[in-house]
The first five atom37 places (N, CA, C, CB, O) and aatype in JSON, in Angstrom:
{
  "aatype": [16, 6, 4, 7, 15, 4, 16, 9, 15, 7, 7, 12, 5, 2, 11, 10, 15, 2, 15, 15, 16, 0, 15, 15, 9, 7, 7, 7, 8, 7, 2, 0, 9, 6, 5, 2, 15, 10, 18, 0, 8, 9, 7, 7, 7, 13, 17, 2, 2, 9, 5, 2, 16, 15, 0, 3, 15, 13, 9, 7, 7, 7, 9, 7, 2, 19, 9, 18, 16, 6, 0, 11, 8, 2, 19, 10, 19, 7, 7, 5, 6, 2, 9, 9, 3, 0, 11, 15, 16, 8, 2, 0, 10, 19, 7, 7, 5, 10, 2, 18, 19, 0, 6, 7, 19, 15, 8, 15, 0, 9, 19, 7, 7, 15, 2, 2, 9, 9, 11, 0, 7, 3, 7, 2, 15, 9, 18, 15, 13, 10, 7, 7, 7, 10, 6, 2],
  "atom_mask": [
    [1, 1, 1, 1, 1],
    [1, 1, 1, 1, 1],
    [1, 1, 1, 1, 1],
    [1, 1, 1, 0, 1],
    [1, 1, 1, 1, 1],
    [1, 1, 1, 1, 1],
    [1, 1, 1, 1, 1],
    [1, 1, 1, 1, 1],
    [1, 1, 1, 1, 1],
    [1, 1, 1, 0, 1],
    [1, 1, 1, 0, 1],
    [1, 1, 1, 1, 1],
    [1, 1, 1, 1, 1],
    [1, 1, 1, 1, 1],
    [1, 1, 1, 1, 1],
    [1, 1, 1, 1, 1],
    [1, 1, 1, 1, 1],
    [1, 1, 1, 1, 1],
    [1, 1, 1, 1, 1],
    [1, 1, 1, 1, 1],
    [1, 1, 1, 1, 1],
    [1, 1, 1, 1, 1],
    [1, 1, 1, 1, 1],
    [1, 1, 1, 1, 1],
    [1, 1, 1, 1, 1],
    [1, 1, 1, 0, 1],
    [1, 1, 1, 0, 1],
    [1, 1, 1, 0, 1],
    [1, 1, 1, 1, 1],
    [1, 1, 1, 0, 1],
    [1, 1, 1, 1, 1],
    [1, 1, 1, 1, 1],
    [1, 1, 1, 1, 1],
    [1, 1, 1, 1, 1],
    [1, 1, 1, 1, 1],
    [1, 1, 1, 1, 1],
    [1, 1, 1, 1, 1],
    [1, 1, 1, 1, 1],
    [1, 1, 1, 1, 1],
    [1, 1, 1, 1, 1],
    [1, 1, 1, 1, 1],
    [1, 1, 1, 1, 1],
    [1, 1, 1, 0, 1],
    [1, 1, 1, 0, 1],
    [1, 1, 1, 0, 1],
    [1, 1, 1, 1, 1],
    [1, 1, 1, 1, 1],
    [1, 1, 1, 1, 1],
    [1, 1, 1, 1, 1],
    [1, 1, 1, 1, 1],
    [1, 1, 1, 1, 1],
    [1, 1, 1, 1, 1],
    [1, 1, 1, 1, 1],
    [1, 1, 1, 1, 1],
    [1, 1, 1, 1, 1],
    [1, 1, 1, 1, 1],
    [1, 1, 1, 1, 1],
    [1, 1, 1, 1, 1],
    [1, 1, 1, 1, 1],
    [1, 1, 1, 0, 1],
    [1, 1, 1, 0, 1],
    [1, 1, 1, 0, 1],
    [1, 1, 1, 1, 1],
    [1, 1, 1, 0, 1],
    [1, 1, 1, 1, 1],
    [1, 1, 1, 1, 1],
    [1, 1, 1, 1, 1],
    [1, 1, 1, 1, 1],
    [1, 1, 1, 1, 1],
    [1, 1, 1, 1, 1],
    [1, 1, 1, 1, 1],
    [1, 1, 1, 1, 1],
    [1, 1, 1, 1, 1],
    [1, 1, 1, 1, 1],
    [1, 1, 1, 1, 1],
    [1, 1, 1, 1, 1],
    [1, 1, 1, 1, 1],
    [1, 1, 1, 0, 1],
    [1, 1, 1, 0, 1],
    [1, 1, 1, 1, 1],
    [1, 1, 1, 1, 1],
    [1, 1, 1, 1, 1],
    [1, 1, 1, 1, 1],
    [1, 1, 1, 1, 1],
    [1, 1, 1, 1, 1],
    [1, 1, 1, 1, 1],
    [1, 1, 1, 1, 1],
    [1, 1, 1, 1, 1],
    [1, 1, 1, 1, 1],
    [1, 1, 1, 1, 1],
    [1, 1, 1, 1, 1],
    [1, 1, 1, 1, 1],
    [1, 1, 1, 1, 1],
    [1, 1, 1, 1, 1],
    [1, 1, 1, 0, 1],
    [1, 1, 1, 0, 1],
    [1, 1, 1, 1, 1],
    [1, 1, 1, 1, 1],
    [1, 1, 1, 1, 1],
    [1, 1, 1, 1, 1],
    [1, 1, 1, 1, 1],
    [1, 1, 1, 1, 1],
    [1, 1, 1, 1, 1],
    [1, 1, 1, 0, 1],
    [1, 1, 1, 1, 1],
    [1, 1, 1, 1, 1],
    [1, 1, 1, 1, 1],
    [1, 1, 1, 1, 1],
    [1, 1, 1, 1, 1],
    [1, 1, 1, 1, 1],
    [1, 1, 1, 1, 1],
    [1, 1, 1, 0, 1],
    [1, 1, 1, 0, 1],
    [1, 1, 1, 1, 1],
    [1, 1, 1, 1, 1],
    [1, 1, 1, 1, 1],
    [1, 1, 1, 1, 1],
    [1, 1, 1, 1, 1],
    [1, 1, 1, 1, 1],
    [1, 1, 1, 1, 1],
    [1, 1, 1, 0, 1],
    [1, 1, 1, 1, 1],
    [1, 1, 1, 0, 1],
    [1, 1, 1, 1, 1],
    [1, 1, 1, 1, 1],
    [1, 1, 1, 1, 1],
    [1, 1, 1, 1, 1],
    [1, 1, 1, 1, 1],
    [1, 1, 1, 1, 1],
    [1, 1, 1, 1, 1],
    [1, 1, 1, 0, 1],
    [1, 1, 1, 0, 1],
    [1, 1, 1, 0, 1],
    [1, 1, 1, 1, 1],
    [1, 1, 1, 1, 1],
    [1, 1, 1, 1, 1]
  ],
  "atom_positions": [
    [[102.83, 141.69, 142.89], [103.71, 141.09, 141.88], [102.94, 140.03, 141.11], [104.96, 140.47, 142.54], [102.11, 139.33, 141.68]],
    [[103.22, 139.9, 139.83], [102.59, 138.9, 138.97], [103.56, 137.75, 138.69], [102.12, 139.53, 137.65], [103.23, 136.85, 137.92]],
    [[104.71, 137.76, 139.28], [105.8, 136.88, 138.88], [106.15, 135.88, 139.98], [107.04, 137.7, 138.52], [106.22, 136.25, 141.16]],
    [[106.36, 134.63, 139.6], [106.82, 133.65, 140.55], [108.29, 133.83, 140.86], [0.0, 0.0, 0.0], [109.06, 134.25, 139.99]],
    [[108.7, 133.53, 142.08], [110.1, 133.65, 142.52], [110.62, 135.08, 142.44], [110.98, 132.76, 141.69], [111.82, 135.29, 142.29]],
    [[109.73, 136.05, 142.54], [110.12, 137.47, 142.52], [109.75, 138.12, 143.85], [109.43, 138.22, 141.34], [108.94, 137.6, 144.61]],
    [[110.37, 139.27, 144.11], [110.13, 139.95, 145.38], [109.99, 141.44, 145.18], [111.24, 139.65, 146.37], [110.81, 142.06, 144.51]],
    [[108.96, 142.03, 145.77], [108.87, 143.47, 145.97], [108.88, 143.66, 147.48], [107.57, 144.11, 145.28], [107.94, 143.27, 148.16]],
    [[109.94, 144.27, 147.99], [110.12, 144.39, 149.44], [109.34, 145.53, 150.06], [111.57, 144.56, 149.75], [108.98, 145.46, 151.24]],
    [[109.07, 146.58, 149.29], [108.37, 147.71, 149.87], [108.06, 148.75, 148.82], [0.0, 0.0, 0.0], [108.17, 148.49, 147.62]],
    [[107.67, 149.93, 149.28], [107.36, 151.02, 148.38], [105.91, 151.0, 147.92], [0.0, 0.0, 0.0], [105.06, 150.32, 148.5]],
    [[105.64, 151.77, 146.85], [104.29, 151.9, 146.32], [104.3, 151.82, 144.8], [103.66, 153.22, 146.79], [105.22, 152.32, 144.16]],
    [[103.29, 151.19, 144.24], [103.06, 151.12, 142.8], [104.24, 150.55, 142.02], [102.73, 152.48, 142.28], [104.46, 150.93, 140.87]],
    [[104.99, 149.66, 142.62], [106.08, 148.97, 141.93], [105.51, 147.74, 141.25], [107.22, 148.58, 142.91], [104.55, 147.15, 141.74]],
    [[106.1, 147.34, 140.11], [105.54, 146.23, 139.35], [106.63, 145.31, 138.8], [104.68, 146.76, 138.21], [107.61, 145.77, 138.21]],
    [[106.44, 144.02, 139.02], [107.26, 142.98, 138.4], [106.35, 142.21, 137.46], [107.92, 142.03, 139.48], [105.36, 141.63, 137.9]],
    [[106.67, 142.2, 136.18], [105.8, 141.55, 135.19], [106.05, 140.06, 135.09], [106.0, 142.19, 133.84], [107.0, 139.53, 135.67]],
    [[105.18, 139.39, 134.36], [105.27, 137.95, 134.15], [106.63, 137.55, 133.59], [104.17, 137.49, 133.2], [107.25, 138.3, 132.83]],
    [[107.08, 136.4, 133.97], [108.28, 135.76, 133.4], [109.59, 136.44, 133.74], [108.15, 135.71, 131.92], [110.61, 136.15, 133.11]],
    [[109.62, 137.32, 134.71], [110.89, 137.91, 135.14], [111.38, 137.16, 136.38], [110.73, 139.44, 135.45], [111.46, 137.72, 137.47]],
    [[111.69, 135.92, 136.18], [112.06, 135.0, 137.25], [113.22, 135.53, 138.08], [112.42, 133.64, 136.68], [114.2, 136.05, 137.54]],
    [[113.11, 135.39, 139.38], [114.16, 135.73, 140.34], [114.57, 137.2, 140.29], [115.38, 134.88, 140.1], [115.72, 137.53, 140.58]],
    [[113.65, 138.07, 139.94], [113.9, 139.51, 139.92], [113.33, 140.15, 141.18], [113.3, 140.17, 138.66], [112.5, 139.56, 141.86]],
    [[113.8, 141.39, 141.48], [113.32, 142.03, 142.7], [113.34, 143.55, 142.6], [114.14, 141.58, 143.89], [114.13, 144.13, 141.86]],
    [[112.45, 144.16, 143.39], [112.42, 145.61, 143.58], [112.45, 145.82, 145.09], [111.13, 146.28, 142.91], [111.61, 145.31, 145.82]],
    [[113.44, 146.59, 145.55], [113.61, 146.8, 146.98], [112.63, 147.77, 147.59], [0.0, 0.0, 0.0], [112.24, 147.6, 148.75]],
    [[112.22, 148.78, 146.84], [111.31, 149.79, 147.37], [111.13, 150.91, 146.39], [0.0, 0.0, 0.0], [111.31, 150.73, 145.18]],
    [[110.79, 152.08, 146.91], [110.59, 153.24, 146.04], [109.16, 153.34, 145.55], [0.0, 0.0, 0.0], [108.24, 152.8, 146.15]],
    [[108.99, 154.06, 144.44], [107.65, 154.36, 143.93], [107.63, 154.27, 142.41], [107.18, 155.75, 144.4], [108.44, 154.92, 141.74]],
    [[106.72, 153.48, 141.86], [106.51, 153.43, 140.43], [107.61, 152.76, 139.63], [0.0, 0.0, 0.0], [107.72, 153.0, 138.42]],
    [[108.42, 151.95, 140.25], [109.48, 151.23, 139.54], [108.9, 149.99, 138.87], [110.64, 150.84, 140.51], [107.93, 149.42, 139.36]],
    [[109.51, 149.57, 137.74], [108.98, 148.41, 137.02], [110.09, 147.58, 136.4], [108.0, 148.86, 135.95], [111.07, 148.11, 135.87]],
    [[109.91, 146.27, 136.47], [110.74, 145.32, 135.73], [109.77, 144.59, 134.8], [111.54, 144.32, 136.69], [108.85, 143.91, 135.26]],
    [[109.99, 144.72, 133.5], [109.06, 144.18, 132.51], [109.36, 142.72, 132.18], [109.11, 145.01, 131.25], [110.26, 142.11, 132.76]],
    [[108.59, 142.16, 131.25], [108.61, 140.73, 130.95], [109.96, 140.2, 130.52], [107.61, 140.44, 129.89], [110.73, 140.85, 129.81]],
    [[110.23, 138.96, 130.98], [111.41, 138.19, 130.6], [112.73, 138.85, 130.96], [111.38, 137.92, 129.14], [113.75, 138.56, 130.33]],
    [[112.74, 139.71, 131.94], [113.99, 140.29, 132.45], [114.43, 139.49, 133.67], [113.81, 141.82, 132.8], [114.27, 139.93, 134.81]],
    [[114.98, 138.34, 133.4], [115.38, 137.4, 134.45], [116.5, 137.98, 135.29], [115.81, 136.07, 133.84], [117.39, 138.65, 134.77]],
    [[116.47, 137.72, 136.58], [117.53, 138.11, 137.52], [117.82, 139.61, 137.51], [118.79, 137.35, 137.2], [118.96, 140.01, 137.75]],
    [[116.83, 140.42, 137.24], [116.98, 141.89, 137.25], [116.65, 142.42, 138.64], [116.07, 142.55, 136.17], [115.92, 141.79, 139.4]],
    [[117.19, 143.62, 138.96], [116.95, 144.19, 140.28], [116.9, 145.71, 140.19], [118.04, 143.74, 141.28], [117.72, 146.34, 139.52]],
    [[115.92, 146.3, 140.87], [115.86, 147.75, 141.1], [115.86, 147.95, 142.61], [114.58, 148.41, 140.42], [114.99, 147.43, 143.31]],
    [[116.84, 148.7, 143.11], [116.96, 148.9, 144.55], [115.89, 149.8, 145.12], [0.0, 0.0, 0.0], [115.36, 149.53, 146.2]],
    [[115.57, 150.88, 144.41], [114.57, 151.83, 144.89], [114.51, 153.03, 143.97], [0.0, 0.0, 0.0], [114.8, 152.93, 142.78]],
    [[114.11, 154.16, 144.54], [113.98, 155.38, 143.74], [112.58, 155.54, 143.18], [0.0, 0.0, 0.0], [111.63, 154.93, 143.67]],
    [[112.48, 156.36, 142.14], [111.19, 156.72, 141.58], [111.18, 156.54, 140.07], [110.83, 158.17, 141.94], [112.06, 157.05, 139.37]],
    [[110.18, 155.82, 139.56], [109.91, 155.68, 138.13], [111.09, 155.15, 137.34], [109.49, 156.99, 137.57], [111.31, 155.58, 136.21]],
    [[111.84, 154.23, 137.9], [112.92, 153.55, 137.19], [112.34, 152.33, 136.48], [114.07, 153.13, 138.16], [111.36, 151.75, 136.95]],
    [[112.93, 151.95, 135.34], [112.34, 150.89, 134.53], [113.41, 150.03, 133.87], [111.43, 151.48, 133.47], [114.34, 150.54, 133.24]],
    [[113.26, 148.72, 134.02], [114.05, 147.75, 133.26], [113.07, 147.1, 132.3], [114.79, 146.68, 134.19], [112.16, 146.39, 132.73]],
    [[113.26, 147.33, 131.0], [112.28, 146.88, 130.02], [112.46, 145.4, 129.65], [112.39, 147.72, 128.77], [113.33, 144.72, 130.18]],
    [[111.61, 144.92, 128.73], [111.53, 143.51, 128.35], [112.88, 142.92, 127.96], [110.58, 143.36, 127.2], [113.72, 143.56, 127.33]],
    [[113.07, 141.67, 128.37], [114.23, 140.83, 128.04], [115.57, 141.51, 128.3], [114.16, 140.42, 126.6], [116.49, 141.4, 127.49]],
    [[115.67, 142.2, 129.41], [116.93, 142.83, 129.83], [117.47, 142.09, 131.05], [116.74, 144.35, 130.14], [117.56, 142.65, 132.14]],
    [[117.81, 140.84, 130.85], [118.23, 139.96, 131.94], [119.51, 140.44, 132.61], [118.42, 138.54, 131.42], [120.34, 141.1, 131.99]],
    [[119.64, 140.09, 133.88], [120.85, 140.36, 134.67], [121.2, 141.84, 134.71], [122.01, 139.59, 134.1], [122.38, 142.18, 134.79]],
    [[120.21, 142.71, 134.67], [120.46, 144.15, 134.73], [120.07, 144.71, 136.09], [119.69, 144.88, 133.62], [119.29, 144.1, 136.83]],
    [[120.62, 145.89, 136.43], [120.48, 146.46, 137.77], [120.35, 147.96, 137.69], [121.68, 146.07, 138.65], [121.13, 148.63, 137.01]],
    [[119.34, 148.51, 138.38], [119.24, 149.95, 138.63], [119.22, 150.12, 140.14], [117.94, 150.59, 137.95], [118.36, 149.57, 140.83]],
    [[120.18, 150.87, 140.67], [120.28, 151.03, 142.11], [119.24, 151.95, 142.7], [0.0, 0.0, 0.0], [118.73, 151.69, 143.79]],
    [[118.9, 153.02, 141.99], [117.94, 153.99, 142.47], [117.92, 155.2, 141.58], [0.0, 0.0, 0.0], [118.24, 155.11, 140.39]],
    [[117.53, 156.33, 142.13], [117.44, 157.55, 141.35], [116.03, 157.8, 140.86], [0.0, 0.0, 0.0], [115.06, 157.26, 141.39]],
    [[115.93, 158.65, 139.82], [114.63, 159.06, 139.3], [114.61, 158.93, 137.78], [114.31, 160.51, 139.71], [115.46, 159.51, 137.1]],
    [[113.67, 158.18, 137.25], [113.43, 158.12, 135.82], [114.54, 157.49, 135.0], [0.0, 0.0, 0.0], [114.7, 157.85, 133.83]],
    [[115.3, 156.58, 135.56], [116.36, 155.89, 134.82], [115.76, 154.7, 134.08], [117.51, 155.43, 135.78], [114.83, 154.06, 134.57]],
    [[116.31, 154.39, 132.89], [115.74, 153.31, 132.08], [116.84, 152.45, 131.47], [114.84, 153.88, 130.97], [117.83, 152.97, 130.94]],
    [[116.65, 151.14, 131.54], [117.43, 150.18, 130.77], [116.44, 149.6, 129.76], [118.11, 149.05, 131.69], [115.5, 148.91, 130.14]],
    [[116.67, 149.88, 128.47], [115.71, 149.53, 127.43], [115.74, 148.04, 127.05], [115.97, 150.36, 126.21], [116.57, 147.28, 127.54]],
    [[114.84, 147.66, 126.17], [114.61, 146.28, 125.74], [115.87, 145.61, 125.22], [113.54, 146.25, 124.68], [116.64, 146.2, 124.46]],
    [[116.06, 144.36, 125.63], [117.17, 143.52, 125.21], [118.54, 144.11, 125.55], [117.09, 143.27, 123.73], [119.53, 143.83, 124.87]],
    [[118.6, 144.93, 126.58], [119.87, 145.48, 127.07], [120.29, 144.65, 128.28], [119.74, 147.02, 127.44], [119.91, 144.96, 129.41]],
    [[121.07, 143.62, 128.05], [121.39, 142.64, 129.09], [122.72, 142.93, 129.78], [121.43, 141.25, 128.49], [123.63, 143.52, 129.19]],
    [[122.81, 142.52, 131.04], [124.04, 142.57, 131.82], [124.55, 144.01, 132.01], [125.12, 141.73, 131.15], [125.75, 144.27, 131.89]],
    [[123.65, 144.93, 132.3], [124.0, 146.34, 132.49], [123.77, 146.76, 133.93], [123.2, 147.23, 131.55], [122.96, 146.18, 134.65]],
    [[124.51, 147.81, 134.35], [124.37, 148.38, 135.68], [124.17, 149.88, 135.54], [125.61, 148.06, 136.57], [124.99, 150.57, 134.92]],
    [[123.1, 150.39, 136.11], [122.83, 151.82, 136.17], [122.66, 152.15, 137.65], [121.54, 152.24, 135.3], [121.63, 151.82, 138.25]],
    [[123.66, 152.8, 138.24], [123.71, 152.91, 139.7], [122.7, 153.91, 140.25], [125.09, 153.31, 140.13], [122.11, 153.66, 141.3]],
    [[122.48, 155.02, 139.58], [121.54, 156.01, 140.09], [121.57, 157.26, 139.26], [0.0, 0.0, 0.0], [121.96, 157.24, 138.09]],
    [[121.14, 158.37, 139.85], [121.08, 159.63, 139.12], [119.67, 159.9, 138.62], [0.0, 0.0, 0.0], [118.7, 159.36, 139.15]],
    [[119.58, 160.74, 137.58], [118.28, 161.15, 137.08], [118.22, 161.09, 135.57], [117.94, 162.55, 137.57], [119.07, 161.66, 134.88]],
    [[117.21, 160.4, 135.05], [116.91, 160.32, 133.62], [118.09, 159.87, 132.78], [116.44, 161.66, 133.14], [118.33, 160.4, 131.7]],
    [[118.82, 158.88, 133.28], [119.9, 158.26, 132.53], [119.34, 157.09, 131.74], [121.05, 157.8, 133.47], [118.36, 156.46, 132.16]],
    [[119.95, 156.78, 130.59], [119.43, 155.73, 129.71], [120.55, 154.82, 129.24], [118.72, 156.34, 128.51], [121.61, 155.28, 128.82]],
    [[120.3, 153.51, 129.33], [121.08, 152.51, 128.61], [120.12, 151.96, 127.56], [121.67, 151.37, 129.57], [119.13, 151.31, 127.9]],
    [[120.42, 152.23, 126.29], [119.47, 151.95, 125.21], [119.43, 150.46, 124.84], [119.83, 152.76, 123.98], [120.24, 149.66, 125.33]],
    [[118.49, 150.11, 123.99], [118.22, 148.73, 123.59], [119.45, 148.04, 123.01], [117.09, 148.7, 122.58], [120.3, 148.66, 122.36]],
    [[119.52, 146.73, 123.26], [120.54, 145.85, 122.7], [121.97, 146.26, 123.07], [120.41, 145.81, 121.21], [122.92, 145.9, 122.38]],
    [[122.11, 147.02, 124.15], [123.43, 147.36, 124.69], [123.75, 146.37, 125.8], [123.47, 148.84, 125.21], [122.87, 146.04, 126.6]],
    [[124.99, 145.9, 125.87], [125.32, 144.88, 126.87], [126.6, 145.21, 127.62], [125.46, 143.52, 126.2], [127.5, 145.86, 127.1]],
    [[126.65, 144.75, 128.87], [127.84, 144.83, 129.71], [128.34, 146.27, 129.89], [128.95, 143.99, 129.12], [129.54, 146.53, 129.78]],
    [[127.43, 147.19, 130.17], [127.78, 148.6, 130.38], [127.52, 149.02, 131.81], [127.0, 149.49, 129.42], [126.75, 148.38, 132.53]],
    [[128.17, 150.12, 132.23], [127.92, 150.71, 133.54], [127.68, 152.21, 133.37], [129.12, 150.46, 134.5], [128.44, 152.9, 132.7]],
    [[126.61, 152.69, 133.97], [126.33, 154.12, 134.0], [126.17, 154.48, 135.47], [125.03, 154.5, 133.15], [125.22, 154.06, 136.12]],
    [[127.12, 155.26, 135.97], [127.22, 155.49, 137.41], [126.81, 156.91, 137.76], [128.65, 155.21, 137.9], [127.66, 157.78, 137.92]],
    [[125.53, 157.14, 137.86], [125.01, 158.42, 138.32], [125.02, 159.51, 137.29], [0.0, 0.0, 0.0], [125.19, 159.28, 136.09]],
    [[124.81, 160.73, 137.78], [124.72, 161.88, 136.9], [123.3, 162.11, 136.43], [0.0, 0.0, 0.0], [122.34, 161.58, 136.98]],
    [[123.2, 162.93, 135.37], [121.88, 163.29, 134.86], [121.89, 163.35, 133.35], [121.44, 164.63, 135.44], [122.81, 163.92, 132.74]],
    [[120.88, 162.77, 132.73], [120.68, 162.81, 131.27], [121.86, 162.23, 130.5], [120.45, 164.23, 130.82], [122.18, 162.7, 129.4]],
    [[122.5, 161.21, 131.06], [123.57, 160.51, 130.35], [122.97, 159.39, 129.53], [124.63, 159.96, 131.35], [121.92, 158.86, 129.87]],
    [[123.65, 159.01, 128.41], [123.05, 158.1, 127.45], [124.09, 157.15, 126.87], [122.39, 158.89, 126.33], [125.1, 157.57, 126.3]],
    [[123.82, 155.86, 127.02], [124.6, 154.82, 126.35], [123.72, 154.35, 125.19], [124.99, 153.61, 127.34], [122.65, 153.8, 125.41]],
    [[124.17, 154.58, 123.96], [123.35, 154.36, 122.77], [123.11, 152.89, 122.48], [124.0, 155.01, 121.57], [123.78, 152.02, 123.03]],
    [[122.13, 152.63, 121.62], [121.77, 151.28, 121.22], [122.97, 150.55, 120.62], [120.62, 151.31, 120.21], [123.68, 151.08, 119.77]],
    [[123.17, 149.31, 121.08], [124.22, 148.46, 120.54], [125.61, 148.65, 121.13], [0.0, 0.0, 0.0], [126.54, 147.95, 120.74]],
    [[125.78, 149.58, 122.06], [127.07, 149.8, 122.7], [127.35, 148.66, 123.67], [127.1, 151.18, 123.44], [126.43, 148.15, 124.31]],
    [[128.62, 148.25, 123.8], [128.94, 147.21, 124.78], [130.24, 147.49, 125.5], [129.02, 145.85, 124.1], [131.12, 148.18, 124.99]],
    [[130.34, 146.95, 126.71], [131.55, 147.0, 127.54], [132.06, 148.43, 127.74], [132.63, 146.16, 126.92], [133.27, 148.67, 127.64]],
    [[131.17, 149.36, 128.02], [131.53, 150.78, 128.17], [130.99, 151.35, 129.46], [131.02, 151.58, 126.98], [130.16, 150.72, 130.13]],
    [[131.45, 152.56, 129.83], [131.01, 153.17, 131.09], [130.97, 154.69, 131.0], [131.93, 152.75, 132.22], [131.82, 155.31, 130.37]],
    [[129.96, 155.26, 131.65], [129.89, 156.7, 131.92], [129.83, 156.83, 133.43], [128.63, 157.39, 131.21], [128.99, 156.21, 134.08]],
    [[130.72, 157.64, 133.99], [130.77, 157.82, 135.44], [130.43, 159.27, 135.76], [132.16, 157.44, 136.01], [131.31, 160.12, 135.83]],
    [[129.15, 159.54, 135.96], [128.68, 160.84, 136.39], [128.61, 161.87, 135.28], [0.0, 0.0, 0.0], [128.72, 161.56, 134.1]],
    [[128.43, 163.11, 135.7], [128.31, 164.21, 134.77], [126.89, 164.39, 134.26], [0.0, 0.0, 0.0], [125.94, 163.84, 134.81]],
    [[126.78, 165.17, 133.18], [125.47, 165.48, 132.63], [125.53, 165.57, 131.11], [124.94, 166.78, 133.21], [126.47, 166.12, 130.54]],
    [[124.51, 165.03, 130.47], [124.37, 165.08, 129.01], [125.55, 164.46, 128.27], [124.19, 166.51, 128.56], [125.95, 164.97, 127.22]],
    [[126.1, 163.4, 128.78], [127.2, 162.69, 128.13], [126.64, 161.53, 127.32], [128.23, 162.18, 129.17], [125.64, 160.92, 127.7]],
    [[127.3, 161.2, 126.19], [126.82, 160.16, 125.3], [127.97, 159.27, 124.85], [126.12, 160.78, 124.07], [129.04, 159.75, 124.49]],
    [[127.73, 157.96, 124.89], [128.59, 157.01, 124.18], [127.75, 156.51, 123.01], [129.08, 155.81, 125.11], [126.75, 155.83, 123.2]],
    [[128.18, 156.86, 121.8], [127.43, 156.55, 120.59], [127.83, 155.2, 120.02], [127.63, 157.63, 119.53], [128.96, 154.74, 120.21]],
    [[126.9, 154.58, 119.33], [127.18, 153.35, 118.61], [127.6, 153.68, 117.18], [125.95, 152.41, 118.61], [127.2, 154.71, 116.63]],
    [[128.4, 152.81, 116.6], [128.73, 152.95, 115.19], [129.77, 154.0, 114.86], [0.0, 0.0, 0.0], [129.99, 154.29, 113.68]],
    [[130.41, 154.57, 115.85], [131.43, 155.59, 115.56], [132.84, 155.03, 115.7], [131.25, 156.78, 116.49], [133.81, 155.78, 115.69]],
    [[132.95, 153.72, 115.82], [134.25, 153.09, 115.97], [134.78, 153.1, 117.38], [0.0, 0.0, 0.0], [135.78, 152.43, 117.68]],
    [[134.13, 153.83, 118.26], [134.58, 153.92, 119.66], [133.51, 153.46, 120.62], [134.98, 155.34, 119.99], [133.52, 153.86, 121.79]],
    [[132.59, 152.62, 120.17], [131.46, 152.27, 121.0], [131.66, 151.01, 121.82], [130.26, 152.11, 120.15], [130.78, 150.64, 122.61]],
    [[132.79, 150.34, 121.67], [133.1, 149.18, 122.48], [134.3, 149.52, 123.35], [133.38, 147.91, 121.58], [135.28, 150.09, 122.88]],
    [[134.21, 149.18, 124.62], [135.28, 149.44, 125.59], [135.56, 150.94, 125.75], [136.56, 148.72, 125.17], [136.72, 151.34, 125.9]],
    [[134.52, 151.76, 125.71], [134.66, 153.2, 125.89], [134.49, 153.57, 127.37], [133.63, 153.97, 125.03], [133.79, 152.88, 128.12]],
    [[135.15, 154.67, 127.76], [135.02, 155.18, 129.12], [134.89, 156.68, 129.07], [136.24, 154.76, 129.99], [135.68, 157.36, 128.42]],
    [[133.89, 157.2, 129.77], [133.68, 158.63, 129.86], [133.59, 158.97, 131.34], [132.4, 159.1, 129.08], [132.63, 158.57, 132.0]],
    [[134.56, 159.67, 131.86], [134.66, 159.92, 133.3], [133.95, 161.16, 133.76], [0.0, 0.0, 0.0], [134.51, 161.91, 134.56]],
    [[132.77, 161.42, 133.31], [131.98, 162.57, 133.77], [132.13, 163.75, 132.86], [0.0, 0.0, 0.0], [132.49, 163.62, 131.69]],
    [[131.84, 164.93, 133.41], [131.89, 166.16, 132.62], [130.53, 166.54, 132.09], [0.0, 0.0, 0.0], [129.5, 166.03, 132.55]],
    [[130.53, 167.44, 131.12], [129.3, 167.99, 130.55], [129.33, 167.91, 129.04], [129.09, 169.43, 131.01], [130.25, 168.42, 128.41]],
    [[128.33, 167.28, 128.47], [128.11, 167.22, 127.01], [129.3, 166.64, 126.25], [127.81, 168.59, 126.49], [129.7, 167.17, 125.21]],
    [[129.85, 165.56, 126.76], [130.91, 164.86, 126.05], [130.31, 163.8, 125.14], [131.9, 164.22, 127.03], [131.05, 163.1, 124.44]]
  ]
}
C-alpha cells in the first residue's frame, strides 16, 4: 500500500493509491482504489476498481466491477462487469452482470439481472429503481 491509514488485509496484486485516507481492500486479486477516494472499501473479488475521487464508495466483491471517477457515496455489492459511471452519487447496484448506472445518475438502484441500464438525462434518472430482469 502507498497510503497512510489504509489497509490491505490479504490477496494478491491489490493496490491502494496515494491520498485514499482510511480506505481498505479485504482481499482478492488485482483490486484497486485510486487517488483521493477517501473512506472507500473493496471487500474482495477480482479486478474490481474504485477510481479517483470516489469517496465513501463500496464494492463488495465479484469480477471486473467499476465505480468511475467522482462517483461518490455508491454501493456495488457484487456480480460481474457492473458499472457505476462518473459523477453518479448515492446509488446501489446489487449484483448481476453487465448492469450500468449512467454518468450523473443519483439516488437510484439496480437489483440484479443482466444488461440493465439507468440512463441520465431521460427525466427518470433520479430516484429510479430497476428490480432485475434482462435489458431493461
